[in-house]
Tab-separated table of C-alpha atoms in Angstrom:
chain	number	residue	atom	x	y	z
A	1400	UNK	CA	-47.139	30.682	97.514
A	1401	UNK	CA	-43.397	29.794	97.625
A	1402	UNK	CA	-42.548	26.373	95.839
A	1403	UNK	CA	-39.653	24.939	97.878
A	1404	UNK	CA	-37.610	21.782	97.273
A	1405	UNK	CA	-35.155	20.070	99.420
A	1406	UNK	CA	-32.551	17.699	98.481
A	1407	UNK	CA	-33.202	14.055	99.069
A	1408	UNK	CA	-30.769	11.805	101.909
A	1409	UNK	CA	-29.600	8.481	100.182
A	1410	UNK	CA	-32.215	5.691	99.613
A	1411	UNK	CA	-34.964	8.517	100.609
A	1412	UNK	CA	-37.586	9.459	97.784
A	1413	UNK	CA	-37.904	12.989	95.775
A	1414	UNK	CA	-40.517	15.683	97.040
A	1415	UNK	CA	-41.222	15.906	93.350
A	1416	UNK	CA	-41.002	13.650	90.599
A	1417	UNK	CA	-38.005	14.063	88.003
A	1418	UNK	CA	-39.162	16.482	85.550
A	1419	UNK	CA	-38.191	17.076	81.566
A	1420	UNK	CA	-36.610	20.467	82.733
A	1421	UNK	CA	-34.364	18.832	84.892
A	1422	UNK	CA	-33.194	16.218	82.226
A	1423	UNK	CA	-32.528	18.976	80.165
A	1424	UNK	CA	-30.779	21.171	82.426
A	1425	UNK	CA	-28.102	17.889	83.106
A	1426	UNK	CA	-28.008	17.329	79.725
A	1427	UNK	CA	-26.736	20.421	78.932
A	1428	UNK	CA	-24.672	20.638	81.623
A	1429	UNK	CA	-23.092	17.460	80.593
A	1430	UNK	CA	-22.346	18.904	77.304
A	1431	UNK	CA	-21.149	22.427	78.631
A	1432	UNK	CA	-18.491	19.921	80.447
A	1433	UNK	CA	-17.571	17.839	76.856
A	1434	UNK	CA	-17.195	21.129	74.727
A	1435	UNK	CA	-15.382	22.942	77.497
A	1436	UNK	CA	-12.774	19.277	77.934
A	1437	UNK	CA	-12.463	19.473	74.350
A	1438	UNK	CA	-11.300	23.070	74.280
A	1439	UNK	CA	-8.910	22.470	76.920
A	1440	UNK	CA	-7.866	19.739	75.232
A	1441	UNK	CA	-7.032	21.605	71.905
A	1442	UNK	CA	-5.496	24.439	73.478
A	1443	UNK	CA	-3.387	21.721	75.888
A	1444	UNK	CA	0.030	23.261	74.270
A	1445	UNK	CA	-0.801	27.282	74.331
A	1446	UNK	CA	-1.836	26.617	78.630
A	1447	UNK	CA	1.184	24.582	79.392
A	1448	UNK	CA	3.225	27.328	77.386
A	1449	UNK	CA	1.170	30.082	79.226
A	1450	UNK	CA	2.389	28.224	82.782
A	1451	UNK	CA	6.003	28.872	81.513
A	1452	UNK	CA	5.413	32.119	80.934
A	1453	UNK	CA	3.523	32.530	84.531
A	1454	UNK	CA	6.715	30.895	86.266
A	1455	UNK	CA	8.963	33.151	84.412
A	1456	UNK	CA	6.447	36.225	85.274
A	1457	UNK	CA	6.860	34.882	89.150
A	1458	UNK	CA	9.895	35.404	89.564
A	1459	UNK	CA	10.766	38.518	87.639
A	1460	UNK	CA	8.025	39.747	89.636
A	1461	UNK	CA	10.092	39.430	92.666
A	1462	UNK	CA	13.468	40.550	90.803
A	1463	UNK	CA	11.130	43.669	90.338
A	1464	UNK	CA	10.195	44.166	93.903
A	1465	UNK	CA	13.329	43.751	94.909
A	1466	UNK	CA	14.300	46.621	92.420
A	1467	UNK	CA	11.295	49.061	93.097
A	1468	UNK	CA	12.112	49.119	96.679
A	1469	UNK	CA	15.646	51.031	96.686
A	1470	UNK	CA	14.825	53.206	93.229
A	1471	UNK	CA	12.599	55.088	92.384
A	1472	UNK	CA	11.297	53.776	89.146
A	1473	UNK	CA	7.860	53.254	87.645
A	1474	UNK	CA	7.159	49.486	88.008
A	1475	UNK	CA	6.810	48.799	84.004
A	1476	UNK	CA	9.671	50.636	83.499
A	1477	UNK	CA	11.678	48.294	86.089
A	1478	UNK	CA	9.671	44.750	85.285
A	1479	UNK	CA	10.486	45.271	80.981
A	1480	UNK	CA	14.557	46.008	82.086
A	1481	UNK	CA	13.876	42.737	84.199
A	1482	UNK	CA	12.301	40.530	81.107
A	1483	UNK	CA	14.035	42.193	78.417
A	1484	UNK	CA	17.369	42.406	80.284
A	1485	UNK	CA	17.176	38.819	81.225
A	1486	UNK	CA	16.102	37.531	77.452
A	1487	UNK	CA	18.796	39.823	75.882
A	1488	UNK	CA	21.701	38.390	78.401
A	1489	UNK	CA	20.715	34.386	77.638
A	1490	UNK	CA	20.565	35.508	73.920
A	1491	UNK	CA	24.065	37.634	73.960
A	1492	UNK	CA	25.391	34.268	75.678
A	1493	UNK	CA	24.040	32.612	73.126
A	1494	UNK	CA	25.556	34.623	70.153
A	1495	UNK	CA	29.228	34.224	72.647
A	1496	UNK	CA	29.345	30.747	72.291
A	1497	UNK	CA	27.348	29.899	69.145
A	1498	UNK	CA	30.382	29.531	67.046
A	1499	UNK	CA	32.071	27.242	69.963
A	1500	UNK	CA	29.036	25.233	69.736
A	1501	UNK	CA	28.845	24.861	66.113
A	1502	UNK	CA	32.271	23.582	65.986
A	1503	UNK	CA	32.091	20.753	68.415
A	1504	UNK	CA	28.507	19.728	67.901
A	1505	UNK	CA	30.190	18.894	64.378
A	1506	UNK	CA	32.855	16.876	65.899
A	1507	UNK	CA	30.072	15.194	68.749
A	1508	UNK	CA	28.006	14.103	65.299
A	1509	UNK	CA	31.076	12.595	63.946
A	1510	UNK	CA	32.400	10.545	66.597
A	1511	UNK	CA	28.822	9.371	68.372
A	1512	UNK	CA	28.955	6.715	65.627
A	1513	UNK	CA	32.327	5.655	66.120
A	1514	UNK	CA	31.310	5.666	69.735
A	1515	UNK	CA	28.084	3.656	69.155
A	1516	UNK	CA	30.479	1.323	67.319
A	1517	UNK	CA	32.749	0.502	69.842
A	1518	UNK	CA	30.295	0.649	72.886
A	1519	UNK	CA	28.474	-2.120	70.677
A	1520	UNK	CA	31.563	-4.121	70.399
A	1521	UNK	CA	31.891	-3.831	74.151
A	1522	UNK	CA	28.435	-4.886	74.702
A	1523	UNK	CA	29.004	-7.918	72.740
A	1524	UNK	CA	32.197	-9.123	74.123
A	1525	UNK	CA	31.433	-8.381	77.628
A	1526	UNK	CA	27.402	-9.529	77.559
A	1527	UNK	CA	26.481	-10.560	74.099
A	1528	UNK	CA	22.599	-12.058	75.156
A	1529	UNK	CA	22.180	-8.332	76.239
A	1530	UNK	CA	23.287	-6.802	73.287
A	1531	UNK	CA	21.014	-8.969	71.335
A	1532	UNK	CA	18.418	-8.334	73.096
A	1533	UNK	CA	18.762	-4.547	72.596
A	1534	UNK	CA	19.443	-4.551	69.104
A	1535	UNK	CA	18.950	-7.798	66.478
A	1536	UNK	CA	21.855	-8.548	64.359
A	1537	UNK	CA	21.748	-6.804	60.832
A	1538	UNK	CA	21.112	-8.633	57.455
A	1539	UNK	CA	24.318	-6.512	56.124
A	1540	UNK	CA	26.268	-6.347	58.902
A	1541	UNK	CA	26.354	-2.811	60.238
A	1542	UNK	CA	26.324	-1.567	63.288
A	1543	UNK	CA	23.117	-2.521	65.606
A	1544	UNK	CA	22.522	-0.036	67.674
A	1545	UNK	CA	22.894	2.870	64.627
A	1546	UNK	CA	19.958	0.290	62.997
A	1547	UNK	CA	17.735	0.400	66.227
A	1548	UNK	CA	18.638	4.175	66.756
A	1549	UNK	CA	17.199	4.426	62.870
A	1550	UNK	CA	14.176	2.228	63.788
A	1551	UNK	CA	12.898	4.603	66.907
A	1552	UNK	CA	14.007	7.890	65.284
A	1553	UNK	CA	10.531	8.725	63.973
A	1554	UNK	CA	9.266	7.810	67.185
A	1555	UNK	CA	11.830	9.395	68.859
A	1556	UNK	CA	11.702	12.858	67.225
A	1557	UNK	CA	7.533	13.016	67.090
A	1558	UNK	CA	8.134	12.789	71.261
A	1559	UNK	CA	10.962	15.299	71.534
A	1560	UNK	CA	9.782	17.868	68.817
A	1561	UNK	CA	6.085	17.074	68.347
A	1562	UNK	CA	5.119	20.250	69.489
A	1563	UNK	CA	7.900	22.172	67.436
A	1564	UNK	CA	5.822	22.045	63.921
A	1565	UNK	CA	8.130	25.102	62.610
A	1566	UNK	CA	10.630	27.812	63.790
A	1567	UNK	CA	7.890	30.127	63.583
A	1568	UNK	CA	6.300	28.088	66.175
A	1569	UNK	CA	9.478	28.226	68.990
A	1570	UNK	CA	9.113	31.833	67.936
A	1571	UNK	CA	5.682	32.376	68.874
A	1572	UNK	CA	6.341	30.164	71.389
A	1573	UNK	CA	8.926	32.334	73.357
A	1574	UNK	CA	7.213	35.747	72.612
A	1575	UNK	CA	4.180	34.406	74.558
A	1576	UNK	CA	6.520	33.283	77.513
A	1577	UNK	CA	8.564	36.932	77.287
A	1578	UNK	CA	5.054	39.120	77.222
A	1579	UNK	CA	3.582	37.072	79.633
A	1580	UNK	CA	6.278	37.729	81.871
A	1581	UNK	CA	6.421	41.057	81.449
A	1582	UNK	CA	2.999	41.729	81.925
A	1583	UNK	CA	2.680	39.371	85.082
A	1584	UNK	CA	5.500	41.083	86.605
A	1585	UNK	CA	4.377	44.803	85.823
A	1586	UNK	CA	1.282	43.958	87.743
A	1587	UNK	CA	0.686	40.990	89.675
A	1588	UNK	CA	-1.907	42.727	91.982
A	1589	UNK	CA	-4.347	43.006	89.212
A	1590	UNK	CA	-3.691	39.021	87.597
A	1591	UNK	CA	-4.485	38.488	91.654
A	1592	UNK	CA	-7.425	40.359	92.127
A	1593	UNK	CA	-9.160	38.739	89.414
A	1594	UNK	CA	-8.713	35.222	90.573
A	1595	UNK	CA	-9.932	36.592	93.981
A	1596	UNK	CA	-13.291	38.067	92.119
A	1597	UNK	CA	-14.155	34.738	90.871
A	1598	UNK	CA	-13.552	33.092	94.565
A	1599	UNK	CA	-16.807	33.899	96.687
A	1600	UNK	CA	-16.970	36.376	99.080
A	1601	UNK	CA	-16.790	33.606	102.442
A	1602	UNK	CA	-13.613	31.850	100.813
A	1603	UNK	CA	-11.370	34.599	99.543
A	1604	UNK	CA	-9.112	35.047	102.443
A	1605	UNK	CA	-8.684	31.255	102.773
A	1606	UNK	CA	-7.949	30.762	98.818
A	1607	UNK	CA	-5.433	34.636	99.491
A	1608	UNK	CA	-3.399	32.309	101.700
A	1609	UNK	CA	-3.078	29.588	99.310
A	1610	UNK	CA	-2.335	31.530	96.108
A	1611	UNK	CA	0.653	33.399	98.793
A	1612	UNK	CA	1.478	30.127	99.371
A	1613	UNK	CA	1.298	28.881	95.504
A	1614	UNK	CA	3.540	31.981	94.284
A	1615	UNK	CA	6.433	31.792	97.030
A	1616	UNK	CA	6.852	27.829	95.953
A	1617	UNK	CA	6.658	28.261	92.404
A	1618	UNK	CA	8.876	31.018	92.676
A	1619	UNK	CA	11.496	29.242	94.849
A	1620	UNK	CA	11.408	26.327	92.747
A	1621	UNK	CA	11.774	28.012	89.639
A	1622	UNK	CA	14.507	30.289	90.744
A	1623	UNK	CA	16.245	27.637	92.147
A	1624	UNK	CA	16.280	25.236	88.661
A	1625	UNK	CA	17.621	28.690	86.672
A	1626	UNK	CA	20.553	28.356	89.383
A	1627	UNK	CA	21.084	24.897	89.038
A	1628	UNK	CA	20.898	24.872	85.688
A	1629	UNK	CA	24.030	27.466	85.521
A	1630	UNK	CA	26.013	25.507	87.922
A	1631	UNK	CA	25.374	22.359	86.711
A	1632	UNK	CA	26.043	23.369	82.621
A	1633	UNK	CA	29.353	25.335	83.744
A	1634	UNK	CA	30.262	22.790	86.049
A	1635	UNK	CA	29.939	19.442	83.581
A	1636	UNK	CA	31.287	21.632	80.837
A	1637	UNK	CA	34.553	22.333	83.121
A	1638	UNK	CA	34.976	18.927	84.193
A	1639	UNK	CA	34.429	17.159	80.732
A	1640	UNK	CA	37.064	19.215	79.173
A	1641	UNK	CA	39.818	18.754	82.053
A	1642	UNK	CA	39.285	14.872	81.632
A	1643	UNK	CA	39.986	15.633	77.724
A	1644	UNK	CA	35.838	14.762	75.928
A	1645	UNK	CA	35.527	16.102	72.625
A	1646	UNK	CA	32.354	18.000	72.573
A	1647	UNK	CA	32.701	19.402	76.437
A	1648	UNK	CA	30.718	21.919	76.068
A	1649	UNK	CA	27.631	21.322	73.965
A	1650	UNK	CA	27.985	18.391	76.297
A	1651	UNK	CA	27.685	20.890	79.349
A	1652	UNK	CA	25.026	22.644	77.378
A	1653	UNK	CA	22.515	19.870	76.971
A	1654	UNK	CA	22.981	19.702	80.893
A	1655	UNK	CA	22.117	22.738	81.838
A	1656	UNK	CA	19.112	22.347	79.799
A	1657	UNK	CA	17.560	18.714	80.791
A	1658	UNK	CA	18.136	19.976	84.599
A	1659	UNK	CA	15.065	21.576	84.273
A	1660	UNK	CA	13.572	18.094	84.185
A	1661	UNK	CA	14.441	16.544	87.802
A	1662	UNK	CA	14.876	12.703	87.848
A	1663	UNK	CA	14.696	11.855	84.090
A	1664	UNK	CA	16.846	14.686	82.222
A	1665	UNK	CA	20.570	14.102	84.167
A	1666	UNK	CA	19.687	10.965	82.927
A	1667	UNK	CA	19.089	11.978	79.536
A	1668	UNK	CA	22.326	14.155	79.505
A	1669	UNK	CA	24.587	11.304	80.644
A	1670	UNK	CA	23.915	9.400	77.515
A	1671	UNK	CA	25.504	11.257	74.919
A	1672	UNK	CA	28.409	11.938	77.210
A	1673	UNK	CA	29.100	8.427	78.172
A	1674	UNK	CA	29.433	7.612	74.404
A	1675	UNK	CA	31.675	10.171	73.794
A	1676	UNK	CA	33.709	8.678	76.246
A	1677	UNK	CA	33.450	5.182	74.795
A	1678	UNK	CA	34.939	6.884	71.116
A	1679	UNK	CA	38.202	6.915	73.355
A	1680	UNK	CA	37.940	3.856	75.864
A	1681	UNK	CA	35.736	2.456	78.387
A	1682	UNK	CA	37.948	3.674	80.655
A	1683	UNK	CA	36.978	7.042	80.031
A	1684	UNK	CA	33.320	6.268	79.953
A	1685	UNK	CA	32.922	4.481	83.092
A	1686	UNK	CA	35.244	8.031	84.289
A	1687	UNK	CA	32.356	10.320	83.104
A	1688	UNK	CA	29.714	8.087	84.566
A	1689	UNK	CA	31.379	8.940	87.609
A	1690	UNK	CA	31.631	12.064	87.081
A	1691	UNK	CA	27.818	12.693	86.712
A	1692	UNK	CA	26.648	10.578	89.600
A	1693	UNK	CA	29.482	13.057	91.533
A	1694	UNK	CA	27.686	15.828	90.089
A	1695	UNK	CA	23.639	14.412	90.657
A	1696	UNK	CA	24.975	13.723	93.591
A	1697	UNK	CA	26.350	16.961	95.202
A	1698	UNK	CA	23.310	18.721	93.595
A	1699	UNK	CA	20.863	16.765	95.674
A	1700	UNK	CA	22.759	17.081	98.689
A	1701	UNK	CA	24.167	20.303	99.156
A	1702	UNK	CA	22.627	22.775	95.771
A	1703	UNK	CA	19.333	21.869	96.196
A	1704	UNK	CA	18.188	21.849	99.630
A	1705	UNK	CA	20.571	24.927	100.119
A	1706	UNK	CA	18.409	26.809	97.781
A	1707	UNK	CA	15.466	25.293	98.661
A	1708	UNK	CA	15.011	25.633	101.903
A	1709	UNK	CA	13.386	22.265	102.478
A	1710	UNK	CA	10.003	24.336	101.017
A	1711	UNK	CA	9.071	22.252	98.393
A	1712	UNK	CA	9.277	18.500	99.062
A	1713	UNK	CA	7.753	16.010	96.461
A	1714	UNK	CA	8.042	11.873	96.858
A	1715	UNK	CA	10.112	10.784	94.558
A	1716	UNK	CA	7.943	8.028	93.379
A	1717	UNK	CA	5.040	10.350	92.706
A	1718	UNK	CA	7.425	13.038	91.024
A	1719	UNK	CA	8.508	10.268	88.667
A	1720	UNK	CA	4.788	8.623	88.072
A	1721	UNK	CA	3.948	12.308	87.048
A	1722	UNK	CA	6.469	12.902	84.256
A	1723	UNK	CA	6.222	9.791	82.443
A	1724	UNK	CA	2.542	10.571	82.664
A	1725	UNK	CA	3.102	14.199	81.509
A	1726	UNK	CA	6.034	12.907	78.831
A	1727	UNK	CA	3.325	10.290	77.140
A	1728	UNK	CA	0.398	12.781	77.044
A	1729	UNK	CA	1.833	16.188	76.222
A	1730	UNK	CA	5.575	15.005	74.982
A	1731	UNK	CA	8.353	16.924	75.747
A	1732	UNK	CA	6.736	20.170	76.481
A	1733	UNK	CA	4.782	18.021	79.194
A	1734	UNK	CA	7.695	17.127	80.887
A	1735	UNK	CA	9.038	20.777	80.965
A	1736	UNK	CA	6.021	21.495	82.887
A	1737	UNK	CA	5.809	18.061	85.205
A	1738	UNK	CA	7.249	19.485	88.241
A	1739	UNK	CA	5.701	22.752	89.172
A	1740	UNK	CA	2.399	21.342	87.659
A	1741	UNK	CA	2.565	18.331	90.456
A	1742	UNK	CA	3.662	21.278	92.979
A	1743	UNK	CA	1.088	23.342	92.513
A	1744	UNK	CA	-1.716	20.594	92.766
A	1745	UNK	CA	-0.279	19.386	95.973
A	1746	UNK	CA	-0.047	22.734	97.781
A	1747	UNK	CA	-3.354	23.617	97.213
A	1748	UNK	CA	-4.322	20.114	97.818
A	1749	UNK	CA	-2.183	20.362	101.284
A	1750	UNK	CA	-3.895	23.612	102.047
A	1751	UNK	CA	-7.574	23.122	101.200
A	1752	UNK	CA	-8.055	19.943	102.491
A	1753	UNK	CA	-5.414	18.669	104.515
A	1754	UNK	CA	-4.273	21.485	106.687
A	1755	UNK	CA	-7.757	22.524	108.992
A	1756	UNK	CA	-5.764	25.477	111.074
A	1757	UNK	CA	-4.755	28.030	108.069
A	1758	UNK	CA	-4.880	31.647	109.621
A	1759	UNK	CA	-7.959	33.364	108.473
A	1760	UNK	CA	-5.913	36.887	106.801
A	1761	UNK	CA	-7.813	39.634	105.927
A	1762	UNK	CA	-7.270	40.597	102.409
A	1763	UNK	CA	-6.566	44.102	101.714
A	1764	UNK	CA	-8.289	44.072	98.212
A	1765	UNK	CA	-11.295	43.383	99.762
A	1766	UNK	CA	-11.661	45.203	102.881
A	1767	UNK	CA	-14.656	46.974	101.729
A	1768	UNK	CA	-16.470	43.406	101.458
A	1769	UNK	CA	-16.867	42.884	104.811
A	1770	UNK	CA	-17.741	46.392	105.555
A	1771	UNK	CA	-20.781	46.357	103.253
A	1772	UNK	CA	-21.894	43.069	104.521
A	1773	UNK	CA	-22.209	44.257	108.266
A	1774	UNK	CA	-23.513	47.699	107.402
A	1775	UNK	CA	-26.343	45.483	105.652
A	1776	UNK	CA	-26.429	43.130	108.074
A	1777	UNK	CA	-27.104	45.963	110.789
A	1778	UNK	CA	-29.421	48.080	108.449
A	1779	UNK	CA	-31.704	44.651	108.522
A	1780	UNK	CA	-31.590	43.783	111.996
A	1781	UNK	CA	-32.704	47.146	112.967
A	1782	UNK	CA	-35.620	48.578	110.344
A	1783	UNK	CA	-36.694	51.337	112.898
A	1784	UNK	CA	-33.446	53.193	112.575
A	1785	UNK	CA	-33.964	53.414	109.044
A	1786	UNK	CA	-37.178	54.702	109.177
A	1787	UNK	CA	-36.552	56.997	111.620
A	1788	UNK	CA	-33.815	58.671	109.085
């Protein structure tokens, strides 16, 4: 005799009465959720560091297509002159304009105090409730903001480098991002395939579509910062040192970098810049405010949606809700990784629940799937055949 249960409609009554098995069994369960949280949790900076290394993979995945299909090279062989070519030009730039670097980054650490110095004295001539509001008045006299800058530091270096514990660390760091590149773009099929195996068998061409989906927008977006990021470092770098700031281009450096981080890092940028410009004279510093809303500004207009295609658009509001949530849970690492985290949960949010009419496409790493099923599916409906053979 079969013992069958059904599952209860609200306010209706169990068949059976709850048992001790079933406590158990959600009590466990419960816990296999905790334990599994908690290791997530711990490993929360090696899996946003693996996503780096996936968007890297993404798009020297298509840099290898691209490649593969006018010569006739082994993929490997083409995907490591991809990573390794692409690592050894940023570090050979590097290396060009280390020395460059050193030498103004000197002269920026020198003068941002003079410059803190005189935008204070400019703050309290022009609105002195403000500037005491931003920074008390010191018991010796010195400068306030340099005192409040002192105050946050701690706080302010645990956020920016909390999860750079060591140079061996930003080391092991960037060799995971490099291999993981290189082996995502050697083989994407078989990184595919896998996820697909762990899909069941009715939903894999629906959840195909939406990983296609995934990879072209991740890999637009994240080919499209690397470009922006060169045009925006050369061109702020340019710009500062026609209009004569010391410093133009560590200045134009530290641009390139925070574009990664839409929203908040031009932001961040603008800051030391603008007190560079106040070592000389508010003049100049209300001139290089201009000059980076100019820049933000023809970015968003023109770069952007040129490169972008209109294929990824996020609301601003939730964009920015997501990376001070990322910033104040994961640091700065976390809001690295705000953007195509948010992008990726609302595609395949979008695609799975929103959008009813996706294309049912037959996957070709599974066409045998289907195949079986009928064959079974026939075998079963018609017992005399087999019989028979």
């Amino acid at each position: 005799m079969r013992l069958t249960t059904s599952i209860p409609a609200f306010g209706q009554r169990p068949d059976r009465p709850l048992r001790t098995g079933d406590l158990v069994r959600a009590g466990l369960t419960i816990l296999f959720v905790v334990v599994c949280a908690q290791l997530v949790w711990s490993a929360r900076l090696l899996i946003l560091t693996a996503f780096l290394g996936v968007l890297f993979g993404l798009s020297a995945a298509r840099v290898t297509d691209w490649i593969c299909a006018r010569v006739r090279f082994k993929r490997p062989v083409v995907a490591a002159l991809v990573v390794f070519g692409a690592t050894a030009l940023l570090l050979l730039i590097f290396a060009w304009t280390f020395p460059i670097l050193v030498e103004q980054s000197q002269d920026l650490r020198t003068k941002l105090p003079e410059a803190a110095a005189k935008f204070e004295a400019w703050v309290g001539l022009k609105q002195p409730k403000l500037l005491e509001a931003i920074a008390p008045a010191t018991a010796d006299g010195s400068s306030r903001l340099i005192a409040a800058l002192q105050v946050h530091t701690p706080a302010i270096t645990n956020f920016a480098f909390g999860i750079v514990q060591s140079a061996l660390t930003v080391a092991a760091g960037l060799v995971m991002v490099i291999f993981l590149a290189l082996y995502i773009a050697a083989d994407p099929t078989t990184y595919r395939h896998g996820l697909l195996l762990l899909i069941p068998v009715d939903h894999r061409d629906r959840i195909s579509v939406v990983l296609t989906s995934l990879g072209a927008t991740l890999r637009t977006w994240f080919a499209t910062q690397l470009i922006a990021m060169v045009v925006i470092g050369l061109v702020t770098t340019a710009i500062l040192a026609l209009i004569g700031v010391r410093g133009a281009l560590p200045l134009g450096v530290i641009a390139g970098i925070f574009e990664f981080i839409p929203n908040i890092g031009p932001v961040l940028s603008a800051v030391p810049a603008i007190l560079m410009g106040f070592a000389e004279s508010p003049e100049q510093a209300g001139v290089i405010v201009l000059v980076y809303w100019g820049i933000q500004f023809l970015e968003n207009n023109l770069l952007i949606p040129f490169l972008m295609k209109e294929q990824l658009d996020l609301p601003p509001a939730l964009t920015l809700v997501t990376q001070v949530i990322m910033a104040y849970v994961f640091g700065f690492l976390g809001l690295f990784v705000a953007i195509p985290l948010l992008a990726t949960v609302v595609v395949t949010i979008r695609m799975l629940w929103v959008e009813d009419d996706l294309p049912s496409v037959q996957t070709m790493e599974f066409l045998a799937v289907p195949a079986f099923a009928t064959d079974a599916t026939e075998a079963t409906a018609s017992p005399g055949a087999g019989a028979e053979s």
